[in-house]
PDB file of C-alpha atoms in Angstrom:
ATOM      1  CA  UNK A   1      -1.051   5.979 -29.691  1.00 57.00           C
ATOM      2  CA  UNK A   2       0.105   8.944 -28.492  1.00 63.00           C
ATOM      3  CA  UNK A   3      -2.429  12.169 -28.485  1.00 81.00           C
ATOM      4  CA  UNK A   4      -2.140  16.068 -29.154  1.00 91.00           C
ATOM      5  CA  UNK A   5      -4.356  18.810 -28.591  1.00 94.00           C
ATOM      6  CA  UNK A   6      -4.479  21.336 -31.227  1.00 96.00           C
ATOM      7  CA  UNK A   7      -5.836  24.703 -30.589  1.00 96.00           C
ATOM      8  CA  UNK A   8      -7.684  26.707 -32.335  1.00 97.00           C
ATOM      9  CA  UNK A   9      -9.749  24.294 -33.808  1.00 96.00           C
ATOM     10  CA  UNK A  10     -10.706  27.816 -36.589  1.00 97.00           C
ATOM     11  CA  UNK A  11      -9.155  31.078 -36.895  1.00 97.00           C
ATOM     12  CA  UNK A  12     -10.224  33.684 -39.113  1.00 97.00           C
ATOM     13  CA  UNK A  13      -7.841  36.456 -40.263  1.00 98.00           C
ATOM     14  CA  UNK A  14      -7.804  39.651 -42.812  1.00 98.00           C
ATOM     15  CA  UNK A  15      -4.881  39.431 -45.086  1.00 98.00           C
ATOM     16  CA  UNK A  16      -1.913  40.580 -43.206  1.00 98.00           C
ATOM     17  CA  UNK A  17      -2.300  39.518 -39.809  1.00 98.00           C
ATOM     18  CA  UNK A  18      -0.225  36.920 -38.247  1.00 98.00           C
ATOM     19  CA  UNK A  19      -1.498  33.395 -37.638  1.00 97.00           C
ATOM     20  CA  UNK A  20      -0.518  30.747 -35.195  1.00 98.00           C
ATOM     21  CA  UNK A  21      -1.839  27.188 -33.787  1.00 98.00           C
ATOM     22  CA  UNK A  22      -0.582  25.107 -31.639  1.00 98.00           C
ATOM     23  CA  UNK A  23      -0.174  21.560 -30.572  1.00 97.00           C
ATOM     24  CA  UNK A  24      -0.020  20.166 -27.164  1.00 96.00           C
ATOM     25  CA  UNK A  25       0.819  16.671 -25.624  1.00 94.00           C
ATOM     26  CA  UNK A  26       0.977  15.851 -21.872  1.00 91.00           C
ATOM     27  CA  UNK A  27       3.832  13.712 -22.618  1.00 91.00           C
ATOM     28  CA  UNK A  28       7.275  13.792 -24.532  1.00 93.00           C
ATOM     29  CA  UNK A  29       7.513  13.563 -27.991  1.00 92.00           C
ATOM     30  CA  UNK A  30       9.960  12.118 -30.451  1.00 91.00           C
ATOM     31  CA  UNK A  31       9.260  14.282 -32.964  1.00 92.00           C
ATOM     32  CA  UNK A  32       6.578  16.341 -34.480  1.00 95.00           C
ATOM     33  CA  UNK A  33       5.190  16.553 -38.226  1.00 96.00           C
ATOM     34  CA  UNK A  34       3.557  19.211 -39.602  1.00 98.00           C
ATOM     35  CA  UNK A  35       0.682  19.292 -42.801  1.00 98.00           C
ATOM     36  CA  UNK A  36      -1.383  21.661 -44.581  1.00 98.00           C
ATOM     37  CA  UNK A  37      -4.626  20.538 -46.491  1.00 98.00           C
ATOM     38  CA  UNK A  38      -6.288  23.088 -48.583  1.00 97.00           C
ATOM     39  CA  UNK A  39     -10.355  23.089 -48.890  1.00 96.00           C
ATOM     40  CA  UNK A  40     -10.896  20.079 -51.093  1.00 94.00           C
ATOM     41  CA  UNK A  41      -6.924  19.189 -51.517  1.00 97.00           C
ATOM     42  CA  UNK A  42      -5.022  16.283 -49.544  1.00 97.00           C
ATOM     43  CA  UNK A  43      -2.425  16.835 -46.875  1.00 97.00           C
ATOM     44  CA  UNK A  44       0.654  18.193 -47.922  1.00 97.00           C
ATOM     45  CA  UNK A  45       4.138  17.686 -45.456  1.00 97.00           C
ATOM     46  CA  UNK A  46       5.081  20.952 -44.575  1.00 98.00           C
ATOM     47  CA  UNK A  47       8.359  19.799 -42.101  1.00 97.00           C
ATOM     48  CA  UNK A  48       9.378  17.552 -39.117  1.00 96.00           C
ATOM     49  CA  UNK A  49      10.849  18.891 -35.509  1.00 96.00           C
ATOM     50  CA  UNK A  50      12.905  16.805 -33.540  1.00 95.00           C
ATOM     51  CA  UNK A  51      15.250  18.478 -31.491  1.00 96.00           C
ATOM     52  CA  UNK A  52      13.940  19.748 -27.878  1.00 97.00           C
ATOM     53  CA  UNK A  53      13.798  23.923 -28.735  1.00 97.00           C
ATOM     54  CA  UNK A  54      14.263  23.569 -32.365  1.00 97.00           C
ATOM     55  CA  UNK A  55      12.828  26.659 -34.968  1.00 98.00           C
ATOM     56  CA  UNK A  56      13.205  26.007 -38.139  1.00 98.00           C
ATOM     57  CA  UNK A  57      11.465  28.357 -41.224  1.00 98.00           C
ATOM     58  CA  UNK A  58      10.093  28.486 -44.191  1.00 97.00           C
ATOM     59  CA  UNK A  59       9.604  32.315 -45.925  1.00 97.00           C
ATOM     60  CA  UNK A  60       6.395  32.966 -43.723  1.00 98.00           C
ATOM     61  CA  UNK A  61       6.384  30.195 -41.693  1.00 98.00           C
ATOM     62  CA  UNK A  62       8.149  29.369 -38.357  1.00 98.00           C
ATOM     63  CA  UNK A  63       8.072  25.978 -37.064  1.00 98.00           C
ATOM     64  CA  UNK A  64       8.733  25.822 -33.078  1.00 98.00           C
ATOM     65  CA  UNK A  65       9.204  22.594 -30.708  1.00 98.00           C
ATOM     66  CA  UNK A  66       9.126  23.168 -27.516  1.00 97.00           C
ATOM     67  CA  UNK A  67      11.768  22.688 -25.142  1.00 96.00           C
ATOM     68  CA  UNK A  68      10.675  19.681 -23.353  1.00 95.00           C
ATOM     69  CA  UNK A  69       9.558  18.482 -26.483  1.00 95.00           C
ATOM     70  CA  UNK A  70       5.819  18.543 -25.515  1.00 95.00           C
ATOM     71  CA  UNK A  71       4.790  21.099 -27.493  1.00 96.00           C
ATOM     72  CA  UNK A  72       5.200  23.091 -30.789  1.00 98.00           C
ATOM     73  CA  UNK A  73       3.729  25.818 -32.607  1.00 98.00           C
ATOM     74  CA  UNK A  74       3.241  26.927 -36.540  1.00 98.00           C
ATOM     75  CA  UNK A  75       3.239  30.739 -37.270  1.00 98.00           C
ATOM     76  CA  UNK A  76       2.548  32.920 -40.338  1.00 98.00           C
ATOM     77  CA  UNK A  77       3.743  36.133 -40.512  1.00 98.00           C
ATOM     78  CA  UNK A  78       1.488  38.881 -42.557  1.00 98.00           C
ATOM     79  CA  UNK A  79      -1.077  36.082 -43.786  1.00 98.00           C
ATOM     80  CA  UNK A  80      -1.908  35.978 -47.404  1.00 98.00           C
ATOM     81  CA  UNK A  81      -5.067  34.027 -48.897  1.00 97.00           C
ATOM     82  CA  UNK A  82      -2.941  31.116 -50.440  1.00 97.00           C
ATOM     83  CA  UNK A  83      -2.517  30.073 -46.656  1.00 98.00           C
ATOM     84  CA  UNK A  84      -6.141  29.205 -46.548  1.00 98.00           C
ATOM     85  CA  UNK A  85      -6.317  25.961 -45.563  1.00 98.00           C
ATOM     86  CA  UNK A  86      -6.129  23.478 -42.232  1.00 97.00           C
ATOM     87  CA  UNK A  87      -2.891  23.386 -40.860  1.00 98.00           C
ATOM     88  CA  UNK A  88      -2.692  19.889 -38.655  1.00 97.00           C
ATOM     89  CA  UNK A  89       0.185  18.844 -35.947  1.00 97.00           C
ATOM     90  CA  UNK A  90       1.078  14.987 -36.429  1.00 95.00           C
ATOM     91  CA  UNK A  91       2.880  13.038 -33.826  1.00 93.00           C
ATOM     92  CA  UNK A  92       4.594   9.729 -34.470  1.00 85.00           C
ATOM     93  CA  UNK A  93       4.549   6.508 -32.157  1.00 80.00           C
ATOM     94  CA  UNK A  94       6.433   3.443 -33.116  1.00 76.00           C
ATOM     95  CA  UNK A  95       4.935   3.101 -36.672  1.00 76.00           C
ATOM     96  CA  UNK A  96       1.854   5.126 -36.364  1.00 84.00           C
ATOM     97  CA  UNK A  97       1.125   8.476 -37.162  1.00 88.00           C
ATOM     98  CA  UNK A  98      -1.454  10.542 -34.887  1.00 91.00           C
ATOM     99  CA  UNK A  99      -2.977  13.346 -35.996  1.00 94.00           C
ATOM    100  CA  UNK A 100      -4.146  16.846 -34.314  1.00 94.00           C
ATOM    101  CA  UNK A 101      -7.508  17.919 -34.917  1.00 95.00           C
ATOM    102  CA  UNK A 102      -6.514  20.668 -37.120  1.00 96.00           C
ATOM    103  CA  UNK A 103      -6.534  23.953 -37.568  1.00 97.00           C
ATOM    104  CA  UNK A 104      -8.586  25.543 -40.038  1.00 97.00           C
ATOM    105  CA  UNK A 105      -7.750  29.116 -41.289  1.00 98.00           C
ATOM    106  CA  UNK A 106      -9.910  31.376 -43.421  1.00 98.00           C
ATOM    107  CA  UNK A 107      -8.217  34.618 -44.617  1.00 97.00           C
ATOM    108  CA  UNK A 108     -10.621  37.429 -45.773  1.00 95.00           C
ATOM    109  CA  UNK A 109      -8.864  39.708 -48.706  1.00 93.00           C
TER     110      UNK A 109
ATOM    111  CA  UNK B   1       3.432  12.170 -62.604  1.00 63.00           C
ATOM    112  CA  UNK B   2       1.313  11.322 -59.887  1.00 70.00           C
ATOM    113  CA  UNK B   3       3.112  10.407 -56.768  1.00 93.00           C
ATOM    114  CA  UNK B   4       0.564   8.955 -54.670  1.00 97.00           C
ATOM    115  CA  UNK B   5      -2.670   7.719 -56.628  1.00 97.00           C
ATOM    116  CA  UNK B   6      -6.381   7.399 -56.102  1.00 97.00           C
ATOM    117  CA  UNK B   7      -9.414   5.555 -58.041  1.00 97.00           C
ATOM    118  CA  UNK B   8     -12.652   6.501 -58.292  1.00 98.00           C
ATOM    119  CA  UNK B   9     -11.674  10.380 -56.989  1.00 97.00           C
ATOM    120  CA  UNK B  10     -15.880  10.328 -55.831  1.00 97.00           C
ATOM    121  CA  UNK B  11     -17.929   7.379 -55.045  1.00 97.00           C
ATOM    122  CA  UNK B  12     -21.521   7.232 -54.466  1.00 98.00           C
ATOM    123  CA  UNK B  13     -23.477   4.201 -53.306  1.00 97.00           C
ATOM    124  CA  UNK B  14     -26.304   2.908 -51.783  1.00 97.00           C
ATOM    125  CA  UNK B  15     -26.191   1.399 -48.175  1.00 97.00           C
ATOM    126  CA  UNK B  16     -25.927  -2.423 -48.123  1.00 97.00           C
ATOM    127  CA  UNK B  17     -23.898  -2.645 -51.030  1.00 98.00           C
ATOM    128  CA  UNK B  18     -20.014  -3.358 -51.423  1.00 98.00           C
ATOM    129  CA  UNK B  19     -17.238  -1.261 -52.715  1.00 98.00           C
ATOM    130  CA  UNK B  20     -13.280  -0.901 -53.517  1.00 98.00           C
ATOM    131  CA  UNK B  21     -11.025   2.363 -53.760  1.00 98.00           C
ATOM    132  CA  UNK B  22      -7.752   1.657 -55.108  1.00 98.00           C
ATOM    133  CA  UNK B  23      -4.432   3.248 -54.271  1.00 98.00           C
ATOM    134  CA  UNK B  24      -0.868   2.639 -56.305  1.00 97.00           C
ATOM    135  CA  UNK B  25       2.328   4.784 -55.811  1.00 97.00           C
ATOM    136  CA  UNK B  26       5.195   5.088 -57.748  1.00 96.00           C
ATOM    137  CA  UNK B  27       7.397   7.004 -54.897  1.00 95.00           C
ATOM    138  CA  UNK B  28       9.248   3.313 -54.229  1.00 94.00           C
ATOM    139  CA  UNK B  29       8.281   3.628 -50.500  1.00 94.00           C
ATOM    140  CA  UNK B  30       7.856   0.249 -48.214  1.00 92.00           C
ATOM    141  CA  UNK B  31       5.039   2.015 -46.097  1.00 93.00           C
ATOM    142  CA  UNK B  32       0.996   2.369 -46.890  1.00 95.00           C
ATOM    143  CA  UNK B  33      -1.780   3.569 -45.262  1.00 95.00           C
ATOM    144  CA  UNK B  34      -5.236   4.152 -45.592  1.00 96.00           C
ATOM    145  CA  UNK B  35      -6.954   7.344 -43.568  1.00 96.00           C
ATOM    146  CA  UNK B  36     -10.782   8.233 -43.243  1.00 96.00           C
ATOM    147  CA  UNK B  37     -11.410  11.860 -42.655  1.00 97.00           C
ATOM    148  CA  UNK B  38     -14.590  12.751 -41.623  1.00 93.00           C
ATOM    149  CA  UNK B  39     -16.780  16.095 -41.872  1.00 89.00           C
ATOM    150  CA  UNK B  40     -15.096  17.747 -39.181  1.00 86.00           C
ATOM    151  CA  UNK B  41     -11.504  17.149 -40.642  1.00 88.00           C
ATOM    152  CA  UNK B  42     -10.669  14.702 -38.359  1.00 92.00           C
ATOM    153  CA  UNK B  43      -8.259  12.266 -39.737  1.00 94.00           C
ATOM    154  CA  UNK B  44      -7.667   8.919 -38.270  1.00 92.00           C
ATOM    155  CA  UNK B  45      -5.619   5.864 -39.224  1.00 93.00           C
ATOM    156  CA  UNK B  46      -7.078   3.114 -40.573  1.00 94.00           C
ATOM    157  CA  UNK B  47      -4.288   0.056 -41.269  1.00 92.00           C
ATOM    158  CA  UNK B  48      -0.874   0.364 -42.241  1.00 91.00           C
ATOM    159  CA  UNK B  49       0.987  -2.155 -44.679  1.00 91.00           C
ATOM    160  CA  UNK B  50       4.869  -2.016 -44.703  1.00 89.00           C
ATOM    161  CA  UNK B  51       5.918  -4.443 -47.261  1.00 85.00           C
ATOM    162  CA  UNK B  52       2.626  -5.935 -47.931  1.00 83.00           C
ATOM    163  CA  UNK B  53       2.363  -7.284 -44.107  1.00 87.00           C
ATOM    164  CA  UNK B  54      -0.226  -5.384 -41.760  1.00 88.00           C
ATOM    165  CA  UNK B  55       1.566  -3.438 -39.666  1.00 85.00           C
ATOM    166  CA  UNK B  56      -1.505  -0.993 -37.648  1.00 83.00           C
ATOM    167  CA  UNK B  57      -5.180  -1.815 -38.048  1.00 82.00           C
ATOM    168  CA  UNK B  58      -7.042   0.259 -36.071  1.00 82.00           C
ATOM    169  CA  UNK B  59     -10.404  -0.179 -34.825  1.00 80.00           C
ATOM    170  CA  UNK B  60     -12.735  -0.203 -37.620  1.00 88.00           C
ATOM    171  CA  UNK B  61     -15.521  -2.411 -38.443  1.00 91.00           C
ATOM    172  CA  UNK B  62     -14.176  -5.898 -40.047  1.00 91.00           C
ATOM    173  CA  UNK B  63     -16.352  -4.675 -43.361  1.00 96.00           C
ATOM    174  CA  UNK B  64     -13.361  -2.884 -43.941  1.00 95.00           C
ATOM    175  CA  UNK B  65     -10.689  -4.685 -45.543  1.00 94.00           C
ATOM    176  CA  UNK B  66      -7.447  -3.459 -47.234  1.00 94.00           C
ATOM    177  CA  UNK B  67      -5.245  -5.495 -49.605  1.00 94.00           C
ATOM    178  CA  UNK B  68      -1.383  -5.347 -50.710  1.00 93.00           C
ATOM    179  CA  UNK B  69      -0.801  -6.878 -53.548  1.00 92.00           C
ATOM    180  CA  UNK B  70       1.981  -5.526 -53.974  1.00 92.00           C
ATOM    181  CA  UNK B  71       3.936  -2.698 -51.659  1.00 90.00           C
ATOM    182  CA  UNK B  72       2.918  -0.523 -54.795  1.00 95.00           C
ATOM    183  CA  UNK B  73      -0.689  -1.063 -54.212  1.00 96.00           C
ATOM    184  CA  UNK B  74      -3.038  -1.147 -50.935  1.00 96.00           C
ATOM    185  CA  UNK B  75      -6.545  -1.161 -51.740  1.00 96.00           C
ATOM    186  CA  UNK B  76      -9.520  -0.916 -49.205  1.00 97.00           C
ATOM    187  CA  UNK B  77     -12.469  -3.215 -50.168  1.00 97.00           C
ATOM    188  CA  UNK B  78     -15.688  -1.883 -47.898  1.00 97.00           C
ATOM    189  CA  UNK B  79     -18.791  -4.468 -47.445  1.00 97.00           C
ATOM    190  CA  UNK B  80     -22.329  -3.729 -46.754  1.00 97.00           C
ATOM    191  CA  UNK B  81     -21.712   0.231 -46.699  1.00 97.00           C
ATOM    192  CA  UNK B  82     -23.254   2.077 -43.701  1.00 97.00           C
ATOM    193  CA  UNK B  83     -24.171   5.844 -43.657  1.00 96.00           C
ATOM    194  CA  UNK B  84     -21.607   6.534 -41.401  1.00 95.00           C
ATOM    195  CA  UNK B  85     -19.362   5.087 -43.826  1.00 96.00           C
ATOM    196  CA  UNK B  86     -19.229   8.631 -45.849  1.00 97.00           C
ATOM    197  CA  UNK B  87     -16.255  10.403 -46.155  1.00 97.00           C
ATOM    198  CA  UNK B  88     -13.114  11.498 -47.384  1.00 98.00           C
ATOM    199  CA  UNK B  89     -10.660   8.309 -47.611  1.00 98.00           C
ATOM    200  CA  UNK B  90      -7.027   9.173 -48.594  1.00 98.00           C
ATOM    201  CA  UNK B  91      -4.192   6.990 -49.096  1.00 97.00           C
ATOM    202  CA  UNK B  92      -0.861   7.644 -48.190  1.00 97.00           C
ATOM    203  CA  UNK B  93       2.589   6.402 -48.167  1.00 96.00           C
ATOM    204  CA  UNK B  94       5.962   6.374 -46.924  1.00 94.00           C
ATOM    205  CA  UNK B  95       9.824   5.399 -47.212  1.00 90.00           C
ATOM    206  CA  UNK B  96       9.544   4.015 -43.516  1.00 82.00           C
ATOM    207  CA  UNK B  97       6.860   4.564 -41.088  1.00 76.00           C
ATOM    208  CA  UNK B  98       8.546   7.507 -39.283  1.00 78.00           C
ATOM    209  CA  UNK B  99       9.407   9.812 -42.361  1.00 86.00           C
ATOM    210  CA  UNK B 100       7.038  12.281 -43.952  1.00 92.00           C
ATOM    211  CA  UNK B 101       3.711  10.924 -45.359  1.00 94.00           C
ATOM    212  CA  UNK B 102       2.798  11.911 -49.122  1.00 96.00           C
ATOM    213  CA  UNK B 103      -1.057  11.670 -50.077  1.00 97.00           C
ATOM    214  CA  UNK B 104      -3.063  10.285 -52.500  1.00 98.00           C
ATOM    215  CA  UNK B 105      -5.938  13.107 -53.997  1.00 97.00           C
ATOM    216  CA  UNK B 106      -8.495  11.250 -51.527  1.00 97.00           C
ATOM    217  CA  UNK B 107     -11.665   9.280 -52.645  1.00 98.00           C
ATOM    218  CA  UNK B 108     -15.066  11.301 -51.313  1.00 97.00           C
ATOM    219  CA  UNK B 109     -17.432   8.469 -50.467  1.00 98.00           C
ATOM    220  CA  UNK B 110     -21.348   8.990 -50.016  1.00 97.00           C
ATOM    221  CA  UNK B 111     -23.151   6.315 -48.664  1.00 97.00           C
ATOM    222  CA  UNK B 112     -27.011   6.976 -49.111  1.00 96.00           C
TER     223      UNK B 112
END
């Protein structure tokens, strides 16, 4: 399957500072998933990119893909500590779903 | 109501002996999986069902064998558990293999 480098593998923030991680393939991607796992929760779909240069939001959260479609990036604006959590890339080829390593974000109050 | 479900939620065994987690969702979706997420977070396929035919099965150890009754149900039946066995297994499923993937609450096994 395909693979993706995600970077930071931890980040730790104060509440209020901006967050962002980022995934990285050395080849083109069909699309791009995106999940968030809180400490002792289950991924949770956050949203999927597939257009080359797409942004897409969600209140805090921007959502980029890159234009040749080999990379994309999550950032949170003015982090709160509800975003705690690991933030993982996910990259799909034919039927199977490849992962990044994660991200995992502490935010101290 | 519980999309995506789990049984047991924890699991703890001895090595050498065999065990099942059991997964059942009520989302209607065709596609299954099972994951293993280790201590690190990594989280890495296992099989995929679509329909109750194997669809991706990974490289694990053949003591590891899921079953589809159903496209409801996938369940992962584990022989002669190894330390290395421990960790977080989740179930997950789909409406096809390339939407978004909704997951079960995971199953923490320790193998000791």
């Amino acid at each position: 399957g395909q693979q993706v480098m995600q970077i930071p593998q931890y980040q730790h923030v104060q509440e209020g500072e901006d967050f962002t991680t980022y995934c990285n393939s050395s080849t083109t991607l069909s699309n791009i998933q995106w999940y968030k796992q809180r400490p002792g929760g289950h991924p949770v779909f956050l949203i999927q990119l597939v257009k080359s240069g797409e942004v897409k939001k969600q209140k805090r959260l921007t959502f980029q893909f890159g234009e040749a479609k080999k990379n994309s990036s999550l950032h949170i604006t003015a982090t709160q500590t509800t975003d705690v959590g690991t933030y993982f890339c996910a990259v799909l080829s034919g039927s199977r779903l490849t992962f990044g390593e994660g991200t995992q974000l502490t935010v101290n109050p | 109501d519980t999309a995506v479900s789990q049984t047991p939620k924890y699991l703890v065994t001895q090595m050498g002996n065999d065990k099942s987690i059991k997964c059942e969702q009520n989302l209607g979706h065709d596609t299954m999986y099972w994951y293993k997420q280790d201590s690190k977070k990594f989280l890495k396929i296992m099989f995929s069902y679509n329909n109750k035919e194997l669809i991706i099965n990974e490289t694990v150890p053949n003591r590891f064998s899921p079953k589809s009754p159903d496209k409801a149900h996938l369940n992962l039946h584990i022989n002669s558990l190894e330390l290395g066995d421990s960790a977080v297994y989740f179930c997950a499923s789909s409406q096809d293999s390339g939407n978004e993937q909704f997951f079960g609450p995971g199953t923490r096994l320790t193998v000791l």
